[in-house]
PDB file of C-alpha atoms in Angstrom:
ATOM      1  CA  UNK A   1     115.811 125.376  14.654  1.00 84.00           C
ATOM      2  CA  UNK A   2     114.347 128.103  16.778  1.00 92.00           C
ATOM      3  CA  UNK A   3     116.446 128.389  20.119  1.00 95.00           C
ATOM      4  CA  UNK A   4     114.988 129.219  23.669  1.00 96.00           C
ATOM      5  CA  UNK A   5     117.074 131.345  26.151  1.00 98.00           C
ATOM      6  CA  UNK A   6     116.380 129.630  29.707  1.00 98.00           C
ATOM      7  CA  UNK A   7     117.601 132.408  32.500  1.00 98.00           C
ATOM      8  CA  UNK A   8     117.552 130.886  36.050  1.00 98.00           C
ATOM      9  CA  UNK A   9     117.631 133.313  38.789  1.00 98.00           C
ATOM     10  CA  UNK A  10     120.509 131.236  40.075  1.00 98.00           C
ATOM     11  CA  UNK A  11     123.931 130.051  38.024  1.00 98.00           C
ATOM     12  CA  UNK A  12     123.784 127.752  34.992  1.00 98.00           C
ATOM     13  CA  UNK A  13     123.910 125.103  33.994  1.00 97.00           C
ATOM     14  CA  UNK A  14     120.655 123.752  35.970  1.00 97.00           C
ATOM     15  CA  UNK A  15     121.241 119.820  35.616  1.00 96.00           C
ATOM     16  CA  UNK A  16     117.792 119.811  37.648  1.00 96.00           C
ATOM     17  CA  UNK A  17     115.767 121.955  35.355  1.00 97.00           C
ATOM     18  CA  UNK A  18     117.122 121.534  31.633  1.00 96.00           C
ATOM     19  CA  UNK A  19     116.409 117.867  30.844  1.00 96.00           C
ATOM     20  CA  UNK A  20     112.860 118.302  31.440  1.00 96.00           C
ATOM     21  CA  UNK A  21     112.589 121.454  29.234  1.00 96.00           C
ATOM     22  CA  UNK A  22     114.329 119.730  26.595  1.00 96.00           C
ATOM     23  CA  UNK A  23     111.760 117.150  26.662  1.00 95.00           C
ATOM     24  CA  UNK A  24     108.500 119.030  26.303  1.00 93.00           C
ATOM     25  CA  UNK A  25     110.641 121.412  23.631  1.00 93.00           C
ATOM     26  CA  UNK A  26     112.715 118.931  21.360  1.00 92.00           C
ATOM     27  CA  UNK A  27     112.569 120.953  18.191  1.00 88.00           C
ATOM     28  CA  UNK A  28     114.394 123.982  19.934  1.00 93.00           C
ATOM     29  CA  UNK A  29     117.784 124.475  21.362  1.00 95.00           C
ATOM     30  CA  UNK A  30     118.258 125.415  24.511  1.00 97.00           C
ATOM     31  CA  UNK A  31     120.558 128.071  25.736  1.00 98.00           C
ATOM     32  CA  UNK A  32     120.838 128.778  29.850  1.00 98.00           C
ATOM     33  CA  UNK A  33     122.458 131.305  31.498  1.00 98.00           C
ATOM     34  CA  UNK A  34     122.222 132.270  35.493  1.00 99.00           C
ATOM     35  CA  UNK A  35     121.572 135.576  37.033  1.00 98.00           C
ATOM     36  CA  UNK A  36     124.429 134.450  39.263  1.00 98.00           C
ATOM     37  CA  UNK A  37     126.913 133.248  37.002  1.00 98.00           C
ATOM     38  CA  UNK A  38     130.473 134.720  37.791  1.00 97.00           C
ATOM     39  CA  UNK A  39     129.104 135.342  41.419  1.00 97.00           C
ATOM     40  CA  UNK A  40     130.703 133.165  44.835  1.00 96.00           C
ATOM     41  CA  UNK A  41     128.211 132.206  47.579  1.00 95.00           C
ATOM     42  CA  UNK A  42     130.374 134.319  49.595  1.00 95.00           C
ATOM     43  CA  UNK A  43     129.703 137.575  47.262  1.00 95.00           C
ATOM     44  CA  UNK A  44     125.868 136.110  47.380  1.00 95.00           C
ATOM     45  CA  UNK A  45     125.600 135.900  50.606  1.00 93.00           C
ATOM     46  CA  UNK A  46     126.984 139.260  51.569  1.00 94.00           C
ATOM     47  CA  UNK A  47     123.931 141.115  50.334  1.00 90.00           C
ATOM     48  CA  UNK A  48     121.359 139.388  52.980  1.00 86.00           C
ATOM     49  CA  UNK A  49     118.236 140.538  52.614  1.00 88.00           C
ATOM     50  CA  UNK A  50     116.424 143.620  53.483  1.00 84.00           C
ATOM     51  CA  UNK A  51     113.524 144.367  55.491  1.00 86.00           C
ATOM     52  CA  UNK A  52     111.373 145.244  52.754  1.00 89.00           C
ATOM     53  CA  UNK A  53     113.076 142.594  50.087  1.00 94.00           C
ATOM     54  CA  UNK A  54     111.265 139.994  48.494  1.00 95.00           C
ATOM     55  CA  UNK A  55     112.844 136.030  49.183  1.00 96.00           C
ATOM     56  CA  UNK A  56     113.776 133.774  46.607  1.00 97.00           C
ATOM     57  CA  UNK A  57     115.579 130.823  46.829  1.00 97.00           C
ATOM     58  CA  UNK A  58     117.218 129.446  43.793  1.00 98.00           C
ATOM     59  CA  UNK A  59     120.107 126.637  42.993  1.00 98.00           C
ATOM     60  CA  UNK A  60     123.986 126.902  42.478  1.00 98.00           C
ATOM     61  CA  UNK A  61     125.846 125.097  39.760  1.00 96.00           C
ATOM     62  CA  UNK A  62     127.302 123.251  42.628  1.00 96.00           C
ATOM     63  CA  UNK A  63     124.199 122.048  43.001  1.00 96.00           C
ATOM     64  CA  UNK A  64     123.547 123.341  46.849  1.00 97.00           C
ATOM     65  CA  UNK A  65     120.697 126.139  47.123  1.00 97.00           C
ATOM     66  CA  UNK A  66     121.282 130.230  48.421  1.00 97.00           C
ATOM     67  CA  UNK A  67     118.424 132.546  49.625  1.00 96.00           C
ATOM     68  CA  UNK A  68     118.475 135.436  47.875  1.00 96.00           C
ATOM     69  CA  UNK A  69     116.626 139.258  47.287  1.00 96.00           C
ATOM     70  CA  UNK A  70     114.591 139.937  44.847  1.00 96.00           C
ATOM     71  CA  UNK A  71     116.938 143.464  44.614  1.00 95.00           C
ATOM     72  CA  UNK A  72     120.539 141.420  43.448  1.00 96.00           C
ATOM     73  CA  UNK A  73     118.217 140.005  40.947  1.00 97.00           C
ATOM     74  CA  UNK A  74     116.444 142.893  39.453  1.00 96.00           C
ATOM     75  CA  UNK A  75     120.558 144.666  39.333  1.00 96.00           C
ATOM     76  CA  UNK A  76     121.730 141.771  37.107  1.00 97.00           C
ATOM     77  CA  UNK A  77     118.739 140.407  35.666  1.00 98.00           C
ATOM     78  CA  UNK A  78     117.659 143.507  32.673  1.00 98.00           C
ATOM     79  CA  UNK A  79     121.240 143.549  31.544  1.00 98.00           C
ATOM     80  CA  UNK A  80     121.564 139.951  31.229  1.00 98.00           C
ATOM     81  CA  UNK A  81     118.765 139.622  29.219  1.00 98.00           C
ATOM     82  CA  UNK A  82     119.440 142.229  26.738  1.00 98.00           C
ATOM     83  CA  UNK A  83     122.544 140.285  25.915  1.00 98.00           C
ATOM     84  CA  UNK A  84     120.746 136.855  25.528  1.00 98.00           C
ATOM     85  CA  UNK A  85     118.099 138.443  23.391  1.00 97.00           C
ATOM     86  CA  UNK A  86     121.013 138.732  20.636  1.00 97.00           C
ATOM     87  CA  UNK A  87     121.314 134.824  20.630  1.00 97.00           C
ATOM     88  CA  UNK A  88     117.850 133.380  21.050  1.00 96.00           C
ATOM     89  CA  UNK A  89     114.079 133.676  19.468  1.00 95.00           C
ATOM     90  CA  UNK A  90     112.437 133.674  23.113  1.00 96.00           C
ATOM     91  CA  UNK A  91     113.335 133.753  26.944  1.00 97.00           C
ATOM     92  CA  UNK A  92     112.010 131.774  29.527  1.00 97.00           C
ATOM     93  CA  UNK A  93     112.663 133.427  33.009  1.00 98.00           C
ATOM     94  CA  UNK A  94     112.868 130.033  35.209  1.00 97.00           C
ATOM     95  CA  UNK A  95     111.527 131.928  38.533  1.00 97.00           C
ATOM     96  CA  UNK A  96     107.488 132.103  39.943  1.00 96.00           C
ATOM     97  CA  UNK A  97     108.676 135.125  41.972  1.00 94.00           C
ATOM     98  CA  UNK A  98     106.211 138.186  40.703  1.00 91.00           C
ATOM     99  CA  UNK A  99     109.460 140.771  38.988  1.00 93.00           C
ATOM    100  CA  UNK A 100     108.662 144.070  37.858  1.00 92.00           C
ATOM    101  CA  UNK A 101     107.715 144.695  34.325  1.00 93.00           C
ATOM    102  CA  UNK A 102     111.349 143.559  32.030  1.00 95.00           C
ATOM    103  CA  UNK A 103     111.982 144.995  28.833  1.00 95.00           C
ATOM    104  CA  UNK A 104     112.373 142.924  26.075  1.00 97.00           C
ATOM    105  CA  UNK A 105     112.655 142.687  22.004  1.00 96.00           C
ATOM    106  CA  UNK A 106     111.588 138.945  21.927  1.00 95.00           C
ATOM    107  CA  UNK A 107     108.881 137.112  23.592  1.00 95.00           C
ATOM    108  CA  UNK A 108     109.373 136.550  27.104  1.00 96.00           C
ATOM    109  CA  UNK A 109     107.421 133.822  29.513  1.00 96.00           C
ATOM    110  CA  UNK A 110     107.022 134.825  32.820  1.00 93.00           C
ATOM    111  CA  UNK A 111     106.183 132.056  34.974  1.00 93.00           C
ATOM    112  CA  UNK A 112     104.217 133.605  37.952  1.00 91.00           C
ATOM    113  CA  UNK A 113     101.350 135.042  35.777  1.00 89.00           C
ATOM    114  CA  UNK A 114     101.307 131.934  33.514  1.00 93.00           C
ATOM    115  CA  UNK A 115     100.791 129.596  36.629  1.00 94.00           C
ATOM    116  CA  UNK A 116      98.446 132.024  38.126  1.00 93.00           C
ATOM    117  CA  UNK A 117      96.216 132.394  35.517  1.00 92.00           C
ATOM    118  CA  UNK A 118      96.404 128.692  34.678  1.00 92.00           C
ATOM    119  CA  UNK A 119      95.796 127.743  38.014  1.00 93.00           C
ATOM    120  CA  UNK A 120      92.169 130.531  38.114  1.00 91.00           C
ATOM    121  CA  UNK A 121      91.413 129.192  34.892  1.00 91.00           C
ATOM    122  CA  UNK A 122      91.660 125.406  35.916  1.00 92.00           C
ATOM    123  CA  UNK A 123      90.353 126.197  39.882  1.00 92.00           C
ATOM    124  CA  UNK A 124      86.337 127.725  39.083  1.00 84.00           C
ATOM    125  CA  UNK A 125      85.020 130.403  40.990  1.00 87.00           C
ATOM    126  CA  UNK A 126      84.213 129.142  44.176  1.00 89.00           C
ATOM    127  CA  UNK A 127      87.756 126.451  44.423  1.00 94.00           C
ATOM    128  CA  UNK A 128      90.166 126.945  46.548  1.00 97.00           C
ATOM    129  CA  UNK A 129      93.462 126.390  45.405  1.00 98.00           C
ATOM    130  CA  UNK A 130      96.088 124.960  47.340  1.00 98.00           C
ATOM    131  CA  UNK A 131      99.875 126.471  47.214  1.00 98.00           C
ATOM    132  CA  UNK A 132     103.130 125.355  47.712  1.00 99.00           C
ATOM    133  CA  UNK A 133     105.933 127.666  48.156  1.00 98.00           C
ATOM    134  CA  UNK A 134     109.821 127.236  48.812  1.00 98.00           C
ATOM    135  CA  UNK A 135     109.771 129.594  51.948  1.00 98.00           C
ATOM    136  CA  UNK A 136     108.336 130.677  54.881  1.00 97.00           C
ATOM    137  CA  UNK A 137     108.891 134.037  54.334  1.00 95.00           C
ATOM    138  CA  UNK A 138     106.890 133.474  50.496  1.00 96.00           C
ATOM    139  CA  UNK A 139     103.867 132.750  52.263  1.00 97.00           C
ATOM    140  CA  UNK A 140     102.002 136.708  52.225  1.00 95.00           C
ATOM    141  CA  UNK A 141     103.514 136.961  48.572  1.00 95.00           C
ATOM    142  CA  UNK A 142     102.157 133.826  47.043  1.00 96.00           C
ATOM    143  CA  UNK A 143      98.821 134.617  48.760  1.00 96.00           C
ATOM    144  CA  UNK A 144      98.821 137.445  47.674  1.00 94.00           C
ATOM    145  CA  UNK A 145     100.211 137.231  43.764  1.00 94.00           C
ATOM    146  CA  UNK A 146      97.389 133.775  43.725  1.00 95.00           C
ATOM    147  CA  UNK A 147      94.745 135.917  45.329  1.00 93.00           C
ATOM    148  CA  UNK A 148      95.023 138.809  42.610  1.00 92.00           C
ATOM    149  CA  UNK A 149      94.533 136.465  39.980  1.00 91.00           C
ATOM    150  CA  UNK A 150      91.807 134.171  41.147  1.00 91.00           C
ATOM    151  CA  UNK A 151      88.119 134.692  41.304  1.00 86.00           C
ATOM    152  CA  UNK A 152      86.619 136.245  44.261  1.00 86.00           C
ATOM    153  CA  UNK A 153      84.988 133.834  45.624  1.00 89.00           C
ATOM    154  CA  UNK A 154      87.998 131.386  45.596  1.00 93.00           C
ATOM    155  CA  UNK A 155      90.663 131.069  48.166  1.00 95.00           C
ATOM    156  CA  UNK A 156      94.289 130.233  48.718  1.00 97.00           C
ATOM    157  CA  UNK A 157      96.006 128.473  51.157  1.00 98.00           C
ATOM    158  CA  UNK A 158      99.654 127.833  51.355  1.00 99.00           C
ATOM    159  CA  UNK A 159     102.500 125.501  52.979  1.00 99.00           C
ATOM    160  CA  UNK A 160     105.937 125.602  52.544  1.00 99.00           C
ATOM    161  CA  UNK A 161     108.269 123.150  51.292  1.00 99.00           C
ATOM    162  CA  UNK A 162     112.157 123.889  49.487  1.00 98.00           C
ATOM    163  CA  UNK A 163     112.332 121.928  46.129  1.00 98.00           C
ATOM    164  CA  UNK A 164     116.097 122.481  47.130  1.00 98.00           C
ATOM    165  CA  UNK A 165     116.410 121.113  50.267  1.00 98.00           C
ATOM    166  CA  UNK A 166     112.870 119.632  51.920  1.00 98.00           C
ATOM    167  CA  UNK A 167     112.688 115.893  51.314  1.00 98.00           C
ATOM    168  CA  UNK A 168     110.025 114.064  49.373  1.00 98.00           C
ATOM    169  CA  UNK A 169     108.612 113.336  52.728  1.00 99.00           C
ATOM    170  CA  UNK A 170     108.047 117.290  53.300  1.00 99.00           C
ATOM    171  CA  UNK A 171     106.357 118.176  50.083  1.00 99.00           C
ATOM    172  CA  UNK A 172     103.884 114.789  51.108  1.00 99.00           C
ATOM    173  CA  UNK A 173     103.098 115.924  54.651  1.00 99.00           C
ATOM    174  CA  UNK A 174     102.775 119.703  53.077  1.00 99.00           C
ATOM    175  CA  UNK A 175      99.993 117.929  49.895  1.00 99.00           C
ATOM    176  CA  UNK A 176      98.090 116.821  52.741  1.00 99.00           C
ATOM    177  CA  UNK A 177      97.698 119.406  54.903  1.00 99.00           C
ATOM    178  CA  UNK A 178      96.569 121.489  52.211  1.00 99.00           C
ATOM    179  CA  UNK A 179      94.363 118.457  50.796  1.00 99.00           C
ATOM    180  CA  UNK A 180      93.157 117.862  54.860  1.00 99.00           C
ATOM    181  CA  UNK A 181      92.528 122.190  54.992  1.00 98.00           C
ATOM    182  CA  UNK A 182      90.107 122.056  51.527  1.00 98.00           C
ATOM    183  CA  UNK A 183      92.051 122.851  48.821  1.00 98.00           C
ATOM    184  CA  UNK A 184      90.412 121.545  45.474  1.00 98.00           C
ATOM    185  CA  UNK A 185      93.666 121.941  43.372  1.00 98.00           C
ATOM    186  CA  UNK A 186      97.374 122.602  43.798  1.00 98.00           C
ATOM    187  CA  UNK A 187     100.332 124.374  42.651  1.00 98.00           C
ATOM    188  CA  UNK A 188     104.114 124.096  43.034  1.00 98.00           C
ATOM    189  CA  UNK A 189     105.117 127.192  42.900  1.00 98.00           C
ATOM    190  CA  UNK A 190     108.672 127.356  42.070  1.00 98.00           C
ATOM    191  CA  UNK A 191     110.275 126.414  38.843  1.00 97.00           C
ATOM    192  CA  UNK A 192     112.500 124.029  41.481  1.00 98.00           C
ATOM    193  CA  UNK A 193     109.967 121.513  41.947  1.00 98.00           C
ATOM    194  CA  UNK A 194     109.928 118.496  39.434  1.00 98.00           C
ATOM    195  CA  UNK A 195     107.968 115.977  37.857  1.00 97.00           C
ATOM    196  CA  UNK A 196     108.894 113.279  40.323  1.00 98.00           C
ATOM    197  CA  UNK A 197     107.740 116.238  43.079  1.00 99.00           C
ATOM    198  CA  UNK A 198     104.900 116.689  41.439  1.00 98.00           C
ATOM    199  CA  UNK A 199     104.032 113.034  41.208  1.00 98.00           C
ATOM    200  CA  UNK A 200     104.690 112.850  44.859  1.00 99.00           C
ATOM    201  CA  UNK A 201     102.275 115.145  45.960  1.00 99.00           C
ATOM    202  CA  UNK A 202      99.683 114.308  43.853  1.00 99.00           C
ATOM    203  CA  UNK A 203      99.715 110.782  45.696  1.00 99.00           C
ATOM    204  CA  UNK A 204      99.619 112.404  48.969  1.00 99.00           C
ATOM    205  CA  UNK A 205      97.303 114.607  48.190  1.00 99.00           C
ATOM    206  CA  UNK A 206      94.445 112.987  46.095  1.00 99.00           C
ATOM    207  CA  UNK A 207      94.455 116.074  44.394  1.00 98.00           C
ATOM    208  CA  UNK A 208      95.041 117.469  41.129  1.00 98.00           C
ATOM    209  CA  UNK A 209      99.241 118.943  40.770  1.00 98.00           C
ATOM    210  CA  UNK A 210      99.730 121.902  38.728  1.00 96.00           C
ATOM    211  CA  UNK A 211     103.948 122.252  38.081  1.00 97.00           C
ATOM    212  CA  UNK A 212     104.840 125.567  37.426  1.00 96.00           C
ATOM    213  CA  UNK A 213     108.347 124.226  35.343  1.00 96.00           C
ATOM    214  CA  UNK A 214     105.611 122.069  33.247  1.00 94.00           C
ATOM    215  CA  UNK A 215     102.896 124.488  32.614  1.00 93.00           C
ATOM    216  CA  UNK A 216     105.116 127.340  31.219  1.00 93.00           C
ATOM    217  CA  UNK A 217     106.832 125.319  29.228  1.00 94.00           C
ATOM    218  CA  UNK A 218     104.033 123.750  27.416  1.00 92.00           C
ATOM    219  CA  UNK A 219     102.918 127.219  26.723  1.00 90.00           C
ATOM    220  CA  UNK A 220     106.089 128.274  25.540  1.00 90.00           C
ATOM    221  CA  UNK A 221     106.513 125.601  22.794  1.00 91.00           C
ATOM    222  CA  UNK A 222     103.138 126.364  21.948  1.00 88.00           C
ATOM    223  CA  UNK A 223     104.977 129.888  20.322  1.00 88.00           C
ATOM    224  CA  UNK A 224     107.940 128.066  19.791  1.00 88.00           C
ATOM    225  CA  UNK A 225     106.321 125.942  17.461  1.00 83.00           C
ATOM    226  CA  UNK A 226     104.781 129.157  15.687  1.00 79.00           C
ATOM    227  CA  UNK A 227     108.277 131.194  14.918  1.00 76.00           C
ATOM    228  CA  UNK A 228     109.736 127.780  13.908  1.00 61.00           C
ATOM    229  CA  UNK A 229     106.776 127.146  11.179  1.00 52.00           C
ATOM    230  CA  UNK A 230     107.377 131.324  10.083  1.00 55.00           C
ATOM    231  CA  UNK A 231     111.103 130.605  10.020  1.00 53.00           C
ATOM    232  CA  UNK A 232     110.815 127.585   7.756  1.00 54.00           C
ATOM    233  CA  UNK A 233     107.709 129.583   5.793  1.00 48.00           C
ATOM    234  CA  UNK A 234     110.871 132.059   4.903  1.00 49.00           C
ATOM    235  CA  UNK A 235     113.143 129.894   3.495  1.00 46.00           C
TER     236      UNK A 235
END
């Protein structure tokens, strides 16, 4: 059985996130770990963010939510992943924020280019694509990671809702503005939104929901499936 390394960007284990992997990847086992495992919100918290630092937002294994720099990620994130390369086939990185290039020895699924791309591929050249994004302060970078990847006569719009801690009434109100502004298609861009989210604002919207969790995932078993069959061809 060919086993998937799941980092989140926050701590494991991510009651929210894993069941749903598990289900589009039942031939694999899963194996999490957290960027922030070992960490308190109070040693979190005491690296705010700088003035030049890229916001993410991520979930506890309390289950409550921190905002956090892209910086304390990119410290802990390389070595962590060196280590889980030892114990898995593959690594999904469970975050749509747009990292610096990661080494790695094993395939590695980066979410914000596979929802990107997936969203330009699905959105045509003159679409524009509608985005959801945890926080205000995402806004210019999800324009602007979208906007490098789509065609260029498309456009992106964007509204903000936390998968964390807006309410399903949020991420409806924020479907329809971008449904009421033009947007053709949409994206939830965080690995934080869910199925049930993604229902949700496809009902408010009338629009077509792309789910970044779903999308990578699908693509992931897709090579999943592939070292599993040259694993077995081995034997």
């Amino acid at each position: 059985m060919t086993r998937l390394g799941v980092v989140t960007i926050g701590q494991a284990p991510r009651t929210d996130l894993t069941p749903e992997i598990t289900a589009l990847v039942p031939e694999a086992t899963v194996v999490e770990r957290g960027v922030l495992d070992g960490l308190t919100r109070a040693q979190i918290e005491a690296r705010p963010l700088a003035p030049d630092d890229h916001a993410l937002t991520t979930r506890l294994a309390d289950g409550t939510s921190v905002v956090l720099g892209e910086s304390l990620v990119m410290e802990r994130l390389p070595g962590l992943l060196a280590d889980l390369e030892h114990e898995v086939d593959a690594v999904l990185l469970a975050c749509t924020g747009a990292f610096p290039e990661l080494e790695h020895t094993k395939p590695l699924f980066v979410p914000d280019r596979m929802i990107a791309f997936g969203a330009a591929a699905l959105l045509g050249d003159t679409g524009r694509l509608g985005v959801v994004c945890p926080l205000p302060e995402q806004r210019r970078d999800t324009e602007a990671k979208f906007g490098r990847r789509l065609p260029a006569g498309s456009r992106v719009l964007t509204d903000v809702c936390s998968p964390y801690t807006g309410t399903s009434d949020d991420l409806a109100a924020a479907a329809r503005r971008l449904a009421d502004a033009g947007a053709d298609l949409l994206a939830l861009d965080c690995v934080g939104y869910t199925e049930r989210m993604r229902a949700r604002a496809a009902a408010a919207s009338g629009l077509p929901v792309v789910l970044a969790r779903s999308v990578c995932v699908r693509l992931a078993s897709e090579v999943l499936d592939s070292l599993g069959a040259r694993t077995e061809a081995a034997v």
